[in-house]
PDB file of C-alpha atoms in Angstrom:
ATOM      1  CA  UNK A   3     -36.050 -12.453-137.164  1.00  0.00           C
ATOM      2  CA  UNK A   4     -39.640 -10.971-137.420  1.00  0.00           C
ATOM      3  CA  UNK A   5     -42.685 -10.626-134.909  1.00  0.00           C
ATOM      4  CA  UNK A   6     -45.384  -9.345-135.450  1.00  0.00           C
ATOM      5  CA  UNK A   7     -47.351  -6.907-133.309  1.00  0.00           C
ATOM      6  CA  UNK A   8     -51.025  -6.117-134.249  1.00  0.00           C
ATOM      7  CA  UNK A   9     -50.003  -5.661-137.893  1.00  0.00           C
ATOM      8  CA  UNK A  10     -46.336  -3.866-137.009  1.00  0.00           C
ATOM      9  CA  UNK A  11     -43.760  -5.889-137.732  1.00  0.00           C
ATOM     10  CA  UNK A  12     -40.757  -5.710-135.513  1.00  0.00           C
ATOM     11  CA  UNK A  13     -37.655  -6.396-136.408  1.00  0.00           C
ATOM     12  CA  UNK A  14     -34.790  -7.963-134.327  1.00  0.00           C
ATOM     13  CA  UNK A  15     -32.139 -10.314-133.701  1.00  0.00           C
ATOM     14  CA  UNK A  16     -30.173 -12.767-130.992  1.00  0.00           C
ATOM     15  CA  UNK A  17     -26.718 -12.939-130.244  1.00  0.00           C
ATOM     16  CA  UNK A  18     -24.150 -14.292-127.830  1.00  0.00           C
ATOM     17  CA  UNK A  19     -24.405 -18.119-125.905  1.00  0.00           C
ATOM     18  CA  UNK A  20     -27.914 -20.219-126.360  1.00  0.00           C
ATOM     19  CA  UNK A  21     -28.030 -20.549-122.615  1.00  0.00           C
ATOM     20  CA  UNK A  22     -26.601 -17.080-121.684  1.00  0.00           C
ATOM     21  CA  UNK A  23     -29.095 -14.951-119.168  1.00  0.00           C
ATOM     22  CA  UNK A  24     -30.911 -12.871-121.616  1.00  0.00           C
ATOM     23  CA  UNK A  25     -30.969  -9.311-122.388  1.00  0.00           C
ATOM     24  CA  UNK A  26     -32.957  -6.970-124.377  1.00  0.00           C
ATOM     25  CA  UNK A  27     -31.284  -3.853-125.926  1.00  0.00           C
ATOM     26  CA  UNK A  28     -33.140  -1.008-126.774  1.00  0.00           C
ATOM     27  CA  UNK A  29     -31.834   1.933-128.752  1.00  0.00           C
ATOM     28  CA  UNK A  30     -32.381   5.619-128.863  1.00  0.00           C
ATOM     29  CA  UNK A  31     -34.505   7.805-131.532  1.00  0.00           C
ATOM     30  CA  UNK A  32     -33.485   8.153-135.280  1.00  0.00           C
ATOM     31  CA  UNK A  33     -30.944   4.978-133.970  1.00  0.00           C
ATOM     32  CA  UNK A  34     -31.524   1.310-134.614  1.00  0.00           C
ATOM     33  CA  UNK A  35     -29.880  -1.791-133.119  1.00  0.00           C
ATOM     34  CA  UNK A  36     -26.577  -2.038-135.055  1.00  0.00           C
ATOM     35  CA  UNK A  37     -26.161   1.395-134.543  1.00  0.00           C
ATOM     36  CA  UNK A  38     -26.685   2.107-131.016  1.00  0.00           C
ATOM     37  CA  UNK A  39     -25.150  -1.697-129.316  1.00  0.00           C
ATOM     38  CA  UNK A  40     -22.776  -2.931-132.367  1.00  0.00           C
ATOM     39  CA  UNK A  41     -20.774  -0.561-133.410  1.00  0.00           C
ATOM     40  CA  UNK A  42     -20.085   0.612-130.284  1.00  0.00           C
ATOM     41  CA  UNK A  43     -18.848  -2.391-129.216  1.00  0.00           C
ATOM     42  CA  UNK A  44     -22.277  -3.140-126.632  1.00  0.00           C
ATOM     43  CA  UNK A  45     -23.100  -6.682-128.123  1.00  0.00           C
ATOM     44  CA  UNK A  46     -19.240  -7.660-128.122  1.00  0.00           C
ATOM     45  CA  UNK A  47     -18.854  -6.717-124.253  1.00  0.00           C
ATOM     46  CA  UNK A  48     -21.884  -8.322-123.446  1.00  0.00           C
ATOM     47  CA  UNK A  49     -21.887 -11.695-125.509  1.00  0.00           C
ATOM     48  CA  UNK A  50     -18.236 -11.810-123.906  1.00  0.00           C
ATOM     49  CA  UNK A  51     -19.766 -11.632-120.579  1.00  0.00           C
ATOM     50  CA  UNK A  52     -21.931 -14.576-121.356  1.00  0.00           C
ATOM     51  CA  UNK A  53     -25.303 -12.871-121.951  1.00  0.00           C
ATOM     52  CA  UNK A  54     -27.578 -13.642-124.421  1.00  0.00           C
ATOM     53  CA  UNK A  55     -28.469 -10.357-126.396  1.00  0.00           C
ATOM     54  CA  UNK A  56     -31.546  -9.788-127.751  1.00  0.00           C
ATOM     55  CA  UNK A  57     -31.462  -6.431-130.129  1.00  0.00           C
ATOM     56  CA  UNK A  58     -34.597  -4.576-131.402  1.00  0.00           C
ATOM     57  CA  UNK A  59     -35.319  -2.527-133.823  1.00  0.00           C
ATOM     58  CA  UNK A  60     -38.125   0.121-132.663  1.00  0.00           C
ATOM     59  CA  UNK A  61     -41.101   0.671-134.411  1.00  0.00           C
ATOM     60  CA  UNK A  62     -40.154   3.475-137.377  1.00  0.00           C
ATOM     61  CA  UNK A  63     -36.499   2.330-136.984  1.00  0.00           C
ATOM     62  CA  UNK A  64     -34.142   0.300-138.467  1.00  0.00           C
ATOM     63  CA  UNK A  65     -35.853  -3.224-140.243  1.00  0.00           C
ATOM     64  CA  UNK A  66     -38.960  -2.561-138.655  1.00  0.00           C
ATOM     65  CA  UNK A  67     -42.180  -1.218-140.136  1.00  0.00           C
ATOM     66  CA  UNK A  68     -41.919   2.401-140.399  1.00  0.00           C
ATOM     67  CA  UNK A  69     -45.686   4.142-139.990  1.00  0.00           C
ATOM     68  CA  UNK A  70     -46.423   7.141-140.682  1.00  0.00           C
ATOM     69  CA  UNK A  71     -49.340   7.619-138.241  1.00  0.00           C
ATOM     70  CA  UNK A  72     -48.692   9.292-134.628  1.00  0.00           C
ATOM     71  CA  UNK A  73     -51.412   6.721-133.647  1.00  0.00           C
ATOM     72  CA  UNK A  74     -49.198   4.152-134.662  1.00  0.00           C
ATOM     73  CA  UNK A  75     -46.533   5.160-131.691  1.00  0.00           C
ATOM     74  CA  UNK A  76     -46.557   5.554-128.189  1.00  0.00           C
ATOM     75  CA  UNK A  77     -44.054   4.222-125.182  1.00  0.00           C
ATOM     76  CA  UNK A  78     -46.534   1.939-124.451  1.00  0.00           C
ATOM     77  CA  UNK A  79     -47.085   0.520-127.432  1.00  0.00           C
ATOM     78  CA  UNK A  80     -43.013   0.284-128.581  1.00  0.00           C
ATOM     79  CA  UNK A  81     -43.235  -1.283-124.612  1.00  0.00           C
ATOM     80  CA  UNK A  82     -45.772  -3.791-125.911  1.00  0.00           C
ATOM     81  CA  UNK A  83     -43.420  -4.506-128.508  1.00  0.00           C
ATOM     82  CA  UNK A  84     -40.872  -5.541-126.335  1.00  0.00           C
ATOM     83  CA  UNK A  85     -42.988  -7.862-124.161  1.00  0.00           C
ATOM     84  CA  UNK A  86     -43.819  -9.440-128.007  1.00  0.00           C
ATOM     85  CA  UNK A  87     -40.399 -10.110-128.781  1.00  0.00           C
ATOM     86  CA  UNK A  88     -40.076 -11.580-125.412  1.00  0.00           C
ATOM     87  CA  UNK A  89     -43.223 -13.949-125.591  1.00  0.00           C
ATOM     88  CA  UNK A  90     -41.833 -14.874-129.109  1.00  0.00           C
ATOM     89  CA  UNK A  91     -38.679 -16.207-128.036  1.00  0.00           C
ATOM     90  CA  UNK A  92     -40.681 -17.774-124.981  1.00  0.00           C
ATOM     91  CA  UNK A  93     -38.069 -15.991-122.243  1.00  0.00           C
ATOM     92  CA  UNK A  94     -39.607 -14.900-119.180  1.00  0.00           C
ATOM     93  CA  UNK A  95     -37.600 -12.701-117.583  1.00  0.00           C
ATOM     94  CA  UNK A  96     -34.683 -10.899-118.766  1.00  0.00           C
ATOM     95  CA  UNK A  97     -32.396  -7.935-117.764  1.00  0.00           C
ATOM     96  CA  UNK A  98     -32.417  -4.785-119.862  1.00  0.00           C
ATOM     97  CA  UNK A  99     -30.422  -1.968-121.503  1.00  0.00           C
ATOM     98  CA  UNK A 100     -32.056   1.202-123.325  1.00  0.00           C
ATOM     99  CA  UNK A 101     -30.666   4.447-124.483  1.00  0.00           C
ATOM    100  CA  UNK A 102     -32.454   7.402-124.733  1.00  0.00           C
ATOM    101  CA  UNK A 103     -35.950   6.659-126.220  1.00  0.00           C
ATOM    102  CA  UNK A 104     -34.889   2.804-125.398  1.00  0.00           C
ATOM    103  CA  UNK A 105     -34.639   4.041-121.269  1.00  0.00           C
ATOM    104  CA  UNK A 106     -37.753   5.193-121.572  1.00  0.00           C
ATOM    105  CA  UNK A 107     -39.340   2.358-123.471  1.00  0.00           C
ATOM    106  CA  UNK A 108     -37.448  -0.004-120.616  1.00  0.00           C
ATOM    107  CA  UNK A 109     -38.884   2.559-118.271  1.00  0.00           C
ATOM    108  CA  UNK A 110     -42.364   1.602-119.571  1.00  0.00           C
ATOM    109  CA  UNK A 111     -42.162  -2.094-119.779  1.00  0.00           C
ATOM    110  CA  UNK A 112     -40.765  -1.889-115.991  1.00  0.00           C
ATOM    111  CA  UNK A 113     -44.224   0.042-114.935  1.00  0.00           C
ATOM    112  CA  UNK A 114     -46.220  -2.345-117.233  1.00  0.00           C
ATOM    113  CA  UNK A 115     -44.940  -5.557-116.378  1.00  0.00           C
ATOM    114  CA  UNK A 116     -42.421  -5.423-113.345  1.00  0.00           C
ATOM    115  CA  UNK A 117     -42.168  -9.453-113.791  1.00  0.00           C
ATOM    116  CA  UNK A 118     -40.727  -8.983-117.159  1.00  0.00           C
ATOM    117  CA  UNK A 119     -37.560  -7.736-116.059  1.00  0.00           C
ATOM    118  CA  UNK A 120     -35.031  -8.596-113.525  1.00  0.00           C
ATOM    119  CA  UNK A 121     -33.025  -5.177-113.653  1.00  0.00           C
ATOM    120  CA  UNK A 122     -32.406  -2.574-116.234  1.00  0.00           C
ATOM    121  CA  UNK A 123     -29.496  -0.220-117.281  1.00  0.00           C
ATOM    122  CA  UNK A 124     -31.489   3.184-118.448  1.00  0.00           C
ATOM    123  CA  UNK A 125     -29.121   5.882-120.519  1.00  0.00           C
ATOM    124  CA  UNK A 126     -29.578   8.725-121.462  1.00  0.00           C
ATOM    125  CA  UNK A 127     -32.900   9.547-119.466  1.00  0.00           C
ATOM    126  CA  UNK A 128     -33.785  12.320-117.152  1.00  0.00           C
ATOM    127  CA  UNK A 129     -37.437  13.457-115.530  1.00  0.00           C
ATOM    128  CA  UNK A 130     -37.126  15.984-119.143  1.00  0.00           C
ATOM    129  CA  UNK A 131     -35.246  15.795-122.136  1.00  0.00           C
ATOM    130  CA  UNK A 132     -35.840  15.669-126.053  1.00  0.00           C
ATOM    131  CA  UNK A 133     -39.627  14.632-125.609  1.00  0.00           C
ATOM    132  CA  UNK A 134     -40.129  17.616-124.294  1.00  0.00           C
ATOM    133  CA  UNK A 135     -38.832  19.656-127.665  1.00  0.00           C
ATOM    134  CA  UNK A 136     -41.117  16.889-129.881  1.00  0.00           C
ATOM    135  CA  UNK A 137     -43.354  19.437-131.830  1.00  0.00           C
ATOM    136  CA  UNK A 138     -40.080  21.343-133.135  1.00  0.00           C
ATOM    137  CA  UNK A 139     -38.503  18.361-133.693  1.00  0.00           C
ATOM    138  CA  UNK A 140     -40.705  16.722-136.203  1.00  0.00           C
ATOM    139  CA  UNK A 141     -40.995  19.837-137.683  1.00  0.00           C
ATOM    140  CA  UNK A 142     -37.837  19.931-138.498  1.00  0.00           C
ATOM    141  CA  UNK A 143     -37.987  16.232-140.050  1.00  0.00           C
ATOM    142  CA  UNK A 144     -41.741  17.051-141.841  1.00  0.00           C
ATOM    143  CA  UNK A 145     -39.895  20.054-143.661  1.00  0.00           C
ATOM    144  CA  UNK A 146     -36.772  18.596-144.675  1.00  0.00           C
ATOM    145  CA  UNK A 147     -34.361  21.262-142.237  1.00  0.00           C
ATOM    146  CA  UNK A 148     -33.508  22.539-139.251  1.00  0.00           C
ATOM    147  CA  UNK A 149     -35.704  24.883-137.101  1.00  0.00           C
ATOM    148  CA  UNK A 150     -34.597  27.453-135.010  1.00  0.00           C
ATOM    149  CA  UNK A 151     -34.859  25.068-131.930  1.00  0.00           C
ATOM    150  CA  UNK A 152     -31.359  24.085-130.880  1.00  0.00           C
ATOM    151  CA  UNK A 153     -32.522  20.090-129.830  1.00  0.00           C
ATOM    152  CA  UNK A 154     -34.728  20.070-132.973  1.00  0.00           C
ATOM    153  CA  UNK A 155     -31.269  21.046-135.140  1.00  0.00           C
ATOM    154  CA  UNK A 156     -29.397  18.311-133.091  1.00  0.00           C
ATOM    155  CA  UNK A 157     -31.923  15.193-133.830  1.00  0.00           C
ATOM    156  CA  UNK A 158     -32.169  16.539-137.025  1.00  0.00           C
ATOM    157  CA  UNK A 159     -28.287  16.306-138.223  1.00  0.00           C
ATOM    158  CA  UNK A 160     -27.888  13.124-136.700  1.00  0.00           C
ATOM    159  CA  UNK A 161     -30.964  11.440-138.608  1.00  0.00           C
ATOM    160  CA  UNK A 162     -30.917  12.745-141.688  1.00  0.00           C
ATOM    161  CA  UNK A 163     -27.316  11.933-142.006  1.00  0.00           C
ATOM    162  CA  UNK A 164     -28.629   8.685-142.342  1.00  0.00           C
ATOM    163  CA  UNK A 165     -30.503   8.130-145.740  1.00  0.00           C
ATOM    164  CA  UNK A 166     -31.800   4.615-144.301  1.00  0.00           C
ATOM    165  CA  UNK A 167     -34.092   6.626-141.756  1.00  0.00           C
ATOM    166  CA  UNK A 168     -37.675   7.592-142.917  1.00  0.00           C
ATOM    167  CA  UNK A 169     -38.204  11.464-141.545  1.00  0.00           C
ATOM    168  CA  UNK A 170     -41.873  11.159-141.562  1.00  0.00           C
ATOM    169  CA  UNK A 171     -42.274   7.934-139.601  1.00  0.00           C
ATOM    170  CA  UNK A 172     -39.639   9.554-136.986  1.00  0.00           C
ATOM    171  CA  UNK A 173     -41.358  12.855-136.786  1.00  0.00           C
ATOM    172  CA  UNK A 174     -44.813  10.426-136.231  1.00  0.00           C
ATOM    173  CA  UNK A 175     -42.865   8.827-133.539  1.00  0.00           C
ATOM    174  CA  UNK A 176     -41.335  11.677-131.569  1.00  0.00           C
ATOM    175  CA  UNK A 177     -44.812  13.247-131.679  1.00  0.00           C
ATOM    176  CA  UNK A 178     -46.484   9.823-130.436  1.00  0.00           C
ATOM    177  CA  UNK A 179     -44.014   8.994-127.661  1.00  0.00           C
ATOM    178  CA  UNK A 180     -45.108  11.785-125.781  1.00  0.00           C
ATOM    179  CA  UNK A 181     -43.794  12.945-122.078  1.00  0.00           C
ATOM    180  CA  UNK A 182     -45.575  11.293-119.209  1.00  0.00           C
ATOM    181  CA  UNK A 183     -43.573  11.208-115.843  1.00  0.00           C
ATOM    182  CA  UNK A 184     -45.741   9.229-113.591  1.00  0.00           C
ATOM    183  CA  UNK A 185     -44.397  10.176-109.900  1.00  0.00           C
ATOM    184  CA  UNK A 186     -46.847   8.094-108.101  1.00  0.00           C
ATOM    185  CA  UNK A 187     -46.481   4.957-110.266  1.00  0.00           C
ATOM    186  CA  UNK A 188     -42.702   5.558-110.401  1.00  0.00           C
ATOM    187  CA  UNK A 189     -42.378   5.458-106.605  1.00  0.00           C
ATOM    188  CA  UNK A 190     -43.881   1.986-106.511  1.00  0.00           C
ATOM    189  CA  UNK A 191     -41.319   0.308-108.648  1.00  0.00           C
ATOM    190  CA  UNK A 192     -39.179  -2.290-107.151  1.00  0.00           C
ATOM    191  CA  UNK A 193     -37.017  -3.363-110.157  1.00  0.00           C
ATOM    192  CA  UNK A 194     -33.218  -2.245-109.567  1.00  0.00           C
ATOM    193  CA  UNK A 195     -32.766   0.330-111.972  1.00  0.00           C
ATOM    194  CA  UNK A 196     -29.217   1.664-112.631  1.00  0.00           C
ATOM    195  CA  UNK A 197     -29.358   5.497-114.729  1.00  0.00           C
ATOM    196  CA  UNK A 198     -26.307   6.742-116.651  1.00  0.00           C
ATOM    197  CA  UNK A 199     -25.864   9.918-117.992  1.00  0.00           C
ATOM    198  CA  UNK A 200     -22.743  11.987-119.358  1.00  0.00           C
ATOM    199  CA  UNK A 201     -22.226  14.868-117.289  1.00  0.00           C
ATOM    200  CA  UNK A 202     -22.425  17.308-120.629  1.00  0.00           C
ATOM    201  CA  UNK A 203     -25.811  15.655-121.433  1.00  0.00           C
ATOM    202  CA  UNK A 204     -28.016  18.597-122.432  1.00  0.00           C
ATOM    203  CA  UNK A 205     -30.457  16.708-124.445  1.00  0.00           C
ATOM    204  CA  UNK A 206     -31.723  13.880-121.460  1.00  0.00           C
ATOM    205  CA  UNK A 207     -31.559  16.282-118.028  1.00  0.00           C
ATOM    206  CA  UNK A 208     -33.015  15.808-114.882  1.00  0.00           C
ATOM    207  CA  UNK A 209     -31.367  12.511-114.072  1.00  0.00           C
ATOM    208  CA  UNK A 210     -30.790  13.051-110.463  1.00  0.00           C
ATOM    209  CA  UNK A 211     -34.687  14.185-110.163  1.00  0.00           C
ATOM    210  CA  UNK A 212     -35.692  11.258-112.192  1.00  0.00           C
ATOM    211  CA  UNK A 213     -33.929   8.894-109.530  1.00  0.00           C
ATOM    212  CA  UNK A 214     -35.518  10.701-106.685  1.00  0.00           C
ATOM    213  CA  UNK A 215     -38.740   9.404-107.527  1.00  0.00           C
ATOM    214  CA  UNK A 216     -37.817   5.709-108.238  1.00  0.00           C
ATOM    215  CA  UNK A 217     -36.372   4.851-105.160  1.00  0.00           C
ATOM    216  CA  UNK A 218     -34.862   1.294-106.291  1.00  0.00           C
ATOM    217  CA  UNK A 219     -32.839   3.150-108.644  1.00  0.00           C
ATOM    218  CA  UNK A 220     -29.099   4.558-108.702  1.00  0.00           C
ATOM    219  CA  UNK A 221     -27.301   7.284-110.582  1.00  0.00           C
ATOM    220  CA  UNK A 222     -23.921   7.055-112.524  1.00  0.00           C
ATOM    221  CA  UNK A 223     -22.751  10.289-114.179  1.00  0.00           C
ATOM    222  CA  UNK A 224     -19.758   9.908-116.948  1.00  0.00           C
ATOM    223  CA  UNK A 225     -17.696  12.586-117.005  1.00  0.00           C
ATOM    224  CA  UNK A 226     -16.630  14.951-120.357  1.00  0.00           C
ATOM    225  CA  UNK A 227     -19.613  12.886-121.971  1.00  0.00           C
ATOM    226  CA  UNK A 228     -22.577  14.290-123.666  1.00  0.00           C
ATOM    227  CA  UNK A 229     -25.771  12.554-124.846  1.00  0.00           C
ATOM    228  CA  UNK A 230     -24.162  11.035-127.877  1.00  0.00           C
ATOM    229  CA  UNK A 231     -21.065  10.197-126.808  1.00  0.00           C
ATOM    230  CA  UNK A 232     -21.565   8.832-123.386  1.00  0.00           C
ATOM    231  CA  UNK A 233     -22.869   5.400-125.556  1.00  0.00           C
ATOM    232  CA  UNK A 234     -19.865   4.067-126.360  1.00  0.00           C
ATOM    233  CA  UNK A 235     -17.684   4.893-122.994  1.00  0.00           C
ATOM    234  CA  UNK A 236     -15.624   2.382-121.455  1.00  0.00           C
ATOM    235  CA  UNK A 237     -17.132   3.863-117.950  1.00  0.00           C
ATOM    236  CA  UNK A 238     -20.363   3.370-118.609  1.00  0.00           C
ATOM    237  CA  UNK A 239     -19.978  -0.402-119.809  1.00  0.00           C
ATOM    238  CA  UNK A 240     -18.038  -1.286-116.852  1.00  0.00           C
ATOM    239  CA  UNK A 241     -21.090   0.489-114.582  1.00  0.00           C
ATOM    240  CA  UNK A 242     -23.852  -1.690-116.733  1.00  0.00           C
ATOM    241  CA  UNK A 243     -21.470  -4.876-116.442  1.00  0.00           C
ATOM    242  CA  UNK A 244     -20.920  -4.631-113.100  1.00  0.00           C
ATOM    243  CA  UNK A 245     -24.473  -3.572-112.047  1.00  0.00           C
ATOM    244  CA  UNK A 246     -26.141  -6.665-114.402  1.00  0.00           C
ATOM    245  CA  UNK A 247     -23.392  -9.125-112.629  1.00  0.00           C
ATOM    246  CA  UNK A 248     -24.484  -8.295-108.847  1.00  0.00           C
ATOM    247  CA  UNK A 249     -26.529 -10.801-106.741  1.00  0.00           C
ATOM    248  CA  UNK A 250     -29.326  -9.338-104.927  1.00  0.00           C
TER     249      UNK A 250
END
């Protein structure tokens, strides 16, 4: 299915019951929805807990529209996006899970519109990370190689291993996202946030800080898992589960 957002059309789908409690997945940069939540086994775990999965594809990702103006990105606007695919499908409220540049979307549309979501799962997020390396990074993706930036080198392996990707709207995006920790607004959310990181994680860091300043939110770390592989760990599912399943 299709929305469209001011002239951006977003891409996503829905899986699992009709009348399961919903819940939006969000994947992480260079990613897209099948990527990040199918094949690693996400929508299967959570359709068989009886949710009803909602998957997007970001903005310059996957089967969405892929501009190639920074102007055109932003975590408020891919957060806008979300409450669009929500309004479209007429749900209210729903949980949510992001990875990555998905945390910090679901980060966003927590600040934005705290009445939009019940609770959210955030991985791969810290109070720095990738965001913080953006300039090198889309560098790296404008040129067509690696930089001399170790994080720039990383992104840039893992997206342009994937011919489907379109380097120039990512390298708009990384630049457009920008870093803006908040400290003030982030004390004065009241959504139960659960963040998961991998212990070896040396692209999202600061988790512990991040989780300082949000003081409805808890930390789980998995251990021997970086930033990639901590996605698909059976540790970090049976946190979200568990977490998503608790009564207030």
């Amino acid at each position: 299915m299709d929305f469209d957002s001011d002239g951006v059309r977003i891409h996503y789908e829905v899986n699992g019951p009709e009348h399961g409690n919903p819940i939006v997945l969000v994947h992480g940069f260079a990613s897209d929805y099948r990527l990040n939540w199918v094949g690693t086994r996400w929508q299967e775990t959570l359709t068989g807990a009886g949710f009803r999965v909602i998957g997007i594809d970001c903005r310059g990702h996957g089967h969405s529209d892929k501009p190639h103006a920074e102007a055109a990105y932003g975590v408020d606007l891919m957060a806008g996006d979300v409450i669009g695919v929500l309004d479209d499908l007429a749900v209210d409220a729903t949980a949510y899970l992001g990875y990555s540049m998905g945390a910090r979307i679901g980060l966003q549309v927590v600040l934005d519109h705290p009445r939009r979501v019940t609770r959210a799962v955030l991985g791969g997020i810290g109070s720095a990370g990738a965001i913080d390396h953006a300039a090198e990074i889309a560098r790296a993706f404008r040129i067509g190689e690696p930089t001399d930036d170790p994080i720039a080198q990383s992104f840039y392996k893992f997206a342009s291993a994937r011919p489907a990707n379109d380097m120039q709207a990512l390298a708009a995006c990384i630049v457009g996202l920008k870093a803006d920790v908040q400290p003030d607004r982030l004390a004065k959310i009241r959504t139960p946030l659960l963040v998961v990181v991998g212990d070896r994680d040396e692209i999202a860091t600061g988790a512990p800080e991040l989780v300082e300043l949000v003081p409805s939110s808890r930390l789980v770390t998995i251990a021997d898992r970086d930033h990639m592989s901590a996605v698909p760990a059976r540790e970090f599912k049976q946190a979200a589960l568990e977490f998503l399943t608790a009564e207030d």
